[in-house]
Amino acid sequence: MYTKRKLFTFGVAASLFAMVACDADNRHDQVENFRDDYRDWEQDYQEKDRDIEEKRREIDAWYNDNRDRANDAGIGTDTNRDDDREVVTDANTYQQLMSRRDEMNQKHQAMKEEHKALMDKHKSFMNRNDLTTMSDDEWDNQKDLIRSDQDRMENDQDRMKDEIGTLKDEVDNVTDTRDRDDAGTRDTRTNTQTQQQPRN
């Protein structure tokens, strides 16, 4: 009787040990999968950020090319219709766009710093040694918090991409208008010079 009871106790203990080991294996798989998903998400995040940085560089190049033109800005804003788009042609607009460019760069930099702090916090959690032994509630809660942060960062990036894309379009419109006006001026001068040439 004692032997049977002892064997039964050992059997229960072995079953519990097996269950705990199984849960640990499951959690280990969950942790690895979560880390893999996070790495994939971070790659997508970096890809989006490179797109934003590329537009920033294009706007910065325009800024450097047109700094002198902005210094000669006049007062007021003239607009004309071009292919059903409203484009601005006066020099004062350059100062306005450059001011927005500075604000956009500061905003983007602040966003990146905030996101980096969040990602550092996420990675610190995912590198903990007790992930396989913490309670299910704590594990699920931490995952939900990280996913919520990821959603917010994605939304921040989407808004930033839209805003900087809009600014880039306006910069392109102003540049197109300037180039068209400059070409028209050159054509007018060429025609005038041609008309003034004496006949032989």
mmCIF file of C-alpha atoms in Angstrom:
data_model
loop_
_atom_site.group_PDB
_atom_site.id
_atom_site.type_symbol
_atom_site.label_atom_id
_atom_site.label_comp_id
_atom_site.label_asym_id
_atom_site.label_seq_id
_atom_site.Cartn_x
_atom_site.Cartn_y
_atom_site.Cartn_z
ATOM 1 C CA MET A 1 0.000 0.000 0.000
ATOM 2 C CA TYR A 2 2.824 2.333 0.898
ATOM 3 C CA THR A 3 4.570 1.495 -2.352
ATOM 4 C CA LYS A 4 1.436 2.247 -4.391
ATOM 5 C CA ARG A 5 0.959 5.556 -2.594
ATOM 6 C CA LYS A 6 4.604 6.417 -3.158
ATOM 7 C CA LEU A 7 4.393 5.546 -6.833
ATOM 8 C CA PHE A 8 1.226 7.617 -7.158
ATOM 9 C CA THR A 9 2.959 10.601 -5.553
ATOM 10 C CA PHE A 10 5.916 10.239 -7.875
ATOM 11 C CA GLY A 11 3.535 9.990 -10.829
ATOM 12 C CA VAL A 12 1.718 13.190 -9.885
ATOM 13 C CA ALA A 13 5.021 14.986 -9.358
ATOM 14 C CA ALA A 14 6.292 13.795 -12.715
ATOM 15 C CA SER A 15 3.089 14.946 -14.409
ATOM 16 C CA LEU A 16 3.332 18.367 -12.802
ATOM 17 C CA PHE A 17 6.972 18.632 -13.790
ATOM 18 C CA ALA A 18 6.086 17.685 -17.357
ATOM 19 C CA MET A 19 3.312 20.297 -17.429
ATOM 20 C CA VAL A 20 5.649 22.979 -16.115
ATOM 21 C CA ALA A 21 8.297 21.984 -18.648
ATOM 22 C CA CYS A 22 5.707 22.063 -21.425
ATOM 23 C CA ASP A 23 4.522 25.513 -20.364
ATOM 24 C CA ALA A 24 8.126 26.700 -20.286
ATOM 25 C CA ASP A 25 8.679 25.352 -23.795
ATOM 26 C CA ASN A 26 5.511 27.065 -25.013
ATOM 27 C CA ARG A 27 6.556 30.353 -23.429
ATOM 28 C CA HIS A 28 10.022 30.006 -24.896
ATOM 29 C CA ASP A 29 8.470 29.645 -28.349
ATOM 30 C CA GLN A 30 6.215 32.629 -27.685
ATOM 31 C CA VAL A 31 9.174 34.754 -26.637
ATOM 32 C CA GLU A 32 11.202 33.816 -29.711
ATOM 33 C CA ASN A 33 8.249 34.438 -32.021
ATOM 34 C CA PHE A 34 7.590 37.792 -30.392
ATOM 35 C CA ARG A 35 11.232 38.790 -30.794
ATOM 36 C CA ASP A 36 11.184 37.744 -34.463
ATOM 37 C CA ASP A 37 7.998 39.731 -35.078
ATOM 38 C CA TYR A 38 9.514 42.759 -33.396
ATOM 39 C CA ARG A 39 12.640 42.567 -35.552
ATOM 40 C CA ASP A 40 10.468 42.414 -38.683
ATOM 41 C CA TRP A 41 8.443 45.383 -37.467
ATOM 42 C CA GLU A 42 11.615 47.356 -36.737
ATOM 43 C CA GLN A 43 12.894 46.726 -40.276
ATOM 44 C CA ASP A 44 9.633 48.113 -41.681
ATOM 45 C CA TYR A 45 9.940 51.101 -39.360
ATOM 46 C CA GLN A 46 13.483 51.820 -40.544
ATOM 47 C CA GLU A 47 12.388 51.517 -44.181
ATOM 48 C CA LYS A 48 9.674 54.125 -43.641
ATOM 49 C CA ASP A 49 12.133 56.381 -41.868
ATOM 50 C CA ARG A 50 14.541 56.157 -44.809
ATOM 51 C CA ASP A 51 11.738 57.353 -47.098
ATOM 52 C CA ILE A 52 11.135 60.332 -44.813
ATOM 53 C CA GLU A 53 14.865 61.086 -44.631
ATOM 54 C CA GLU A 54 15.101 61.011 -48.439
ATOM 55 C CA LYS A 55 12.373 63.637 -48.762
ATOM 56 C CA ARG A 56 14.093 65.689 -46.072
ATOM 57 C CA ARG A 57 17.337 65.622 -48.061
ATOM 58 C CA GLU A 58 15.514 66.736 -51.209
ATOM 59 C CA ILE A 59 13.937 69.650 -49.344
ATOM 60 C CA ASP A 60 17.289 70.518 -47.752
ATOM 61 C CA ALA A 61 18.909 70.617 -51.205
ATOM 62 C CA TRP A 62 16.174 72.978 -52.402
ATOM 63 C CA TYR A 63 16.710 75.074 -49.266
ATOM 64 C CA ASN A 64 20.427 75.449 -49.959
ATOM 65 C CA ASP A 65 19.847 76.277 -53.628
ATOM 66 C CA ASN A 66 17.252 78.975 -52.905
ATOM 67 C CA ARG A 67 18.556 80.682 -49.772
ATOM 68 C CA ASP A 68 19.588 83.830 -51.675
ATOM 69 C CA ARG A 69 16.250 84.010 -53.441
ATOM 70 C CA ALA A 70 14.432 83.976 -50.103
ATOM 71 C CA ASN A 71 16.566 86.852 -48.835
ATOM 72 C CA ASP A 72 15.236 88.990 -51.694
ATOM 73 C CA ALA A 73 11.614 88.217 -50.793
ATOM 74 C CA GLY A 74 8.992 90.845 -51.363
ATOM 75 C CA ILE A 75 5.673 91.439 -49.637
ATOM 76 C CA GLY A 76 2.438 89.698 -50.547
ATOM 77 C CA THR A 77 1.606 86.485 -52.332
ATOM 78 C CA ASP A 78 0.664 86.094 -55.979
ATOM 79 C CA THR A 79 -0.946 82.891 -57.175
ATOM 80 C CA ASN A 80 -1.853 81.540 -60.560
ATOM 81 C CA ARG A 81 -3.604 78.456 -61.836
ATOM 82 C CA ASP A 82 -1.476 75.713 -63.364
ATOM 83 C CA ASP A 83 -3.028 72.383 -64.325
ATOM 84 C CA ASP A 84 -5.786 72.924 -61.756
ATOM 85 C CA ARG A 85 -3.183 73.351 -59.020
ATOM 86 C CA GLU A 86 -2.684 76.461 -56.941
ATOM 87 C CA VAL A 87 0.987 77.426 -57.122
ATOM 88 C CA VAL A 88 2.701 80.378 -55.477
ATOM 89 C CA THR A 89 5.150 82.464 -57.458
ATOM 90 C CA ASP A 90 6.388 85.307 -55.259
ATOM 91 C CA ALA A 91 9.710 85.193 -53.438
ATOM 92 C CA ASN A 92 8.127 85.702 -50.015
ATOM 93 C CA THR A 93 6.783 82.168 -50.260
ATOM 94 C CA TYR A 94 10.325 80.832 -50.155
ATOM 95 C CA GLN A 95 10.796 82.231 -46.664
ATOM 96 C CA GLN A 96 7.530 80.661 -45.530
ATOM 97 C CA LEU A 97 8.454 77.259 -46.944
ATOM 98 C CA MET A 98 11.926 77.406 -45.450
ATOM 99 C CA SER A 99 10.459 78.207 -42.050
ATOM 100 C CA ARG A 100 8.156 75.197 -42.365
ATOM 101 C CA ARG A 101 11.143 73.100 -43.441
ATOM 102 C CA ASP A 102 12.959 74.016 -40.218
ATOM 103 C CA GLU A 103 9.887 73.194 -38.113
ATOM 104 C CA MET A 104 9.423 69.870 -39.928
ATOM 105 C CA ASN A 105 13.038 68.850 -39.347
ATOM 106 C CA GLN A 106 12.760 69.642 -35.636
ATOM 107 C CA LYS A 107 9.480 67.751 -35.387
ATOM 108 C CA HIS A 108 10.908 64.704 -37.169
ATOM 109 C CA GLN A 109 14.006 64.685 -34.971
ATOM 110 C CA ALA A 110 11.914 64.906 -31.795
ATOM 111 C CA MET A 111 9.718 62.043 -33.024
ATOM 112 C CA LYS A 112 12.760 59.855 -33.745
ATOM 113 C CA GLU A 113 14.197 60.492 -30.289
ATOM 114 C CA GLU A 114 10.893 59.623 -28.621
ATOM 115 C CA HIS A 115 10.544 56.447 -30.689
ATOM 116 C CA LYS A 116 14.125 55.401 -29.958
ATOM 117 C CA ALA A 117 13.444 55.678 -26.224
ATOM 118 C CA LEU A 118 10.378 53.451 -26.616
ATOM 119 C CA MET A 119 12.242 50.870 -28.692
ATOM 120 C CA ASP A 120 15.104 50.796 -26.192
ATOM 121 C CA LYS A 121 12.552 50.086 -23.466
ATOM 122 C CA HIS A 122 10.976 47.312 -25.550
ATOM 123 C CA LYS A 123 14.329 45.657 -26.224
ATOM 124 C CA SER A 124 15.276 45.892 -22.571
ATOM 125 C CA PHE A 125 12.126 43.960 -21.703
ATOM 126 C CA MET A 126 12.654 41.357 -24.430
ATOM 127 C CA ASN A 127 16.213 40.719 -23.239
ATOM 128 C CA ARG A 128 15.130 39.883 -19.695
ATOM 129 C CA ASN A 129 16.029 36.424 -18.407
ATOM 130 C CA ASP A 130 12.716 35.774 -16.662
ATOM 131 C CA LEU A 131 10.386 35.944 -19.662
ATOM 132 C CA THR A 132 9.774 32.189 -19.628
ATOM 133 C CA THR A 133 8.880 32.155 -15.933
ATOM 134 C CA MET A 134 6.849 35.325 -15.468
ATOM 135 C CA SER A 135 3.100 35.008 -15.035
ATOM 136 C CA ASP A 136 0.823 34.805 -18.059
ATOM 137 C CA ASP A 137 -0.915 38.018 -17.027
ATOM 138 C CA GLU A 138 2.326 39.991 -16.866
ATOM 139 C CA TRP A 139 3.584 38.508 -20.137
ATOM 140 C CA ASP A 140 0.354 39.294 -21.976
ATOM 141 C CA ASN A 141 0.168 42.770 -20.465
ATOM 142 C CA GLN A 142 3.708 43.659 -21.533
ATOM 143 C CA LYS A 143 3.099 42.371 -25.057
ATOM 144 C CA ASP A 144 -0.061 44.466 -25.326
ATOM 145 C CA LEU A 145 1.791 47.577 -24.165
ATOM 146 C CA ILE A 146 4.532 47.052 -26.738
ATOM 147 C CA ARG A 147 2.030 46.498 -29.540
ATOM 148 C CA SER A 148 0.174 49.638 -28.507
ATOM 149 C CA ASP A 149 3.437 51.583 -28.692
ATOM 150 C CA GLN A 150 4.119 50.100 -32.124
ATOM 151 C CA ASP A 151 0.717 51.218 -33.408
ATOM 152 C CA ARG A 152 1.306 54.734 -32.116
ATOM 153 C CA MET A 153 4.763 54.932 -33.682
ATOM 154 C CA GLU A 154 3.378 53.743 -37.017
ATOM 155 C CA ASN A 155 0.690 56.427 -36.876
ATOM 156 C CA ASP A 156 3.313 59.049 -36.015
ATOM 157 C CA GLN A 157 5.389 57.964 -38.999
ATOM 158 C CA ASP A 158 2.408 58.010 -41.358
ATOM 159 C CA ARG A 159 1.486 61.547 -40.302
ATOM 160 C CA MET A 160 5.071 62.720 -40.635
ATOM 161 C CA LYS A 161 5.386 61.122 -44.066
ATOM 162 C CA ASP A 162 2.177 62.839 -45.220
ATOM 163 C CA GLU A 163 3.225 66.231 -43.844
ATOM 164 C CA ILE A 164 6.712 66.158 -45.310
ATOM 165 C CA GLY A 165 5.305 64.831 -48.597
ATOM 166 C CA THR A 166 2.912 67.787 -48.751
ATOM 167 C CA LEU A 167 5.780 70.192 -48.104
ATOM 168 C CA LYS A 168 7.860 68.504 -50.819
ATOM 169 C CA ASP A 169 4.974 68.915 -53.297
ATOM 170 C CA GLU A 170 4.717 72.618 -52.483
ATOM 171 C CA VAL A 171 8.466 73.028 -52.901
ATOM 172 C CA ASP A 172 8.268 71.290 -56.285
ATOM 173 C CA ASN A 173 5.371 73.523 -57.349
ATOM 174 C CA VAL A 174 7.285 76.675 -56.468
ATOM 175 C CA THR A 175 10.392 75.407 -58.247
ATOM 176 C CA ASP A 176 8.380 74.442 -61.356
ATOM 177 C CA THR A 177 6.795 77.893 -61.423
ATOM 178 C CA ARG A 178 10.156 79.625 -61.035
ATOM 179 C CA ASP A 179 11.701 77.536 -63.811
ATOM 180 C CA ARG A 180 8.735 78.255 -66.086
ATOM 181 C CA ASP A 181 8.905 81.978 -65.350
ATOM 182 C CA ASP A 182 12.676 82.038 -65.884
ATOM 183 C CA ALA A 183 12.285 80.181 -69.181
ATOM 184 C CA GLY A 184 9.605 82.652 -70.271
ATOM 185 C CA THR A 185 11.876 85.556 -69.437
ATOM 186 C CA ARG A 186 14.712 84.032 -71.458
ATOM 187 C CA ASP A 187 12.384 83.434 -74.411
ATOM 188 C CA THR A 188 11.157 87.036 -74.260
ATOM 189 C CA ARG A 189 14.711 88.362 -74.200
ATOM 190 C CA THR A 190 15.708 86.114 -77.101
ATOM 191 C CA ASN A 191 12.736 87.234 -79.185
ATOM 192 C CA THR A 192 13.436 90.898 -78.421
ATOM 193 C CA GLN A 193 17.091 90.563 -79.357
ATOM 194 C CA THR A 194 16.134 88.767 -82.569
ATOM 195 C CA GLN A 195 13.669 91.488 -83.525
ATOM 196 C CA GLN A 196 16.252 94.213 -82.879
ATOM 197 C CA GLN A 197 18.919 92.693 -85.143
ATOM 198 C CA PRO A 198 19.469 94.983 -88.181
ATOM 199 C CA ARG A 199 18.722 93.621 -91.601
ATOM 200 C CA ASN A 200 21.492 93.436 -94.169
#
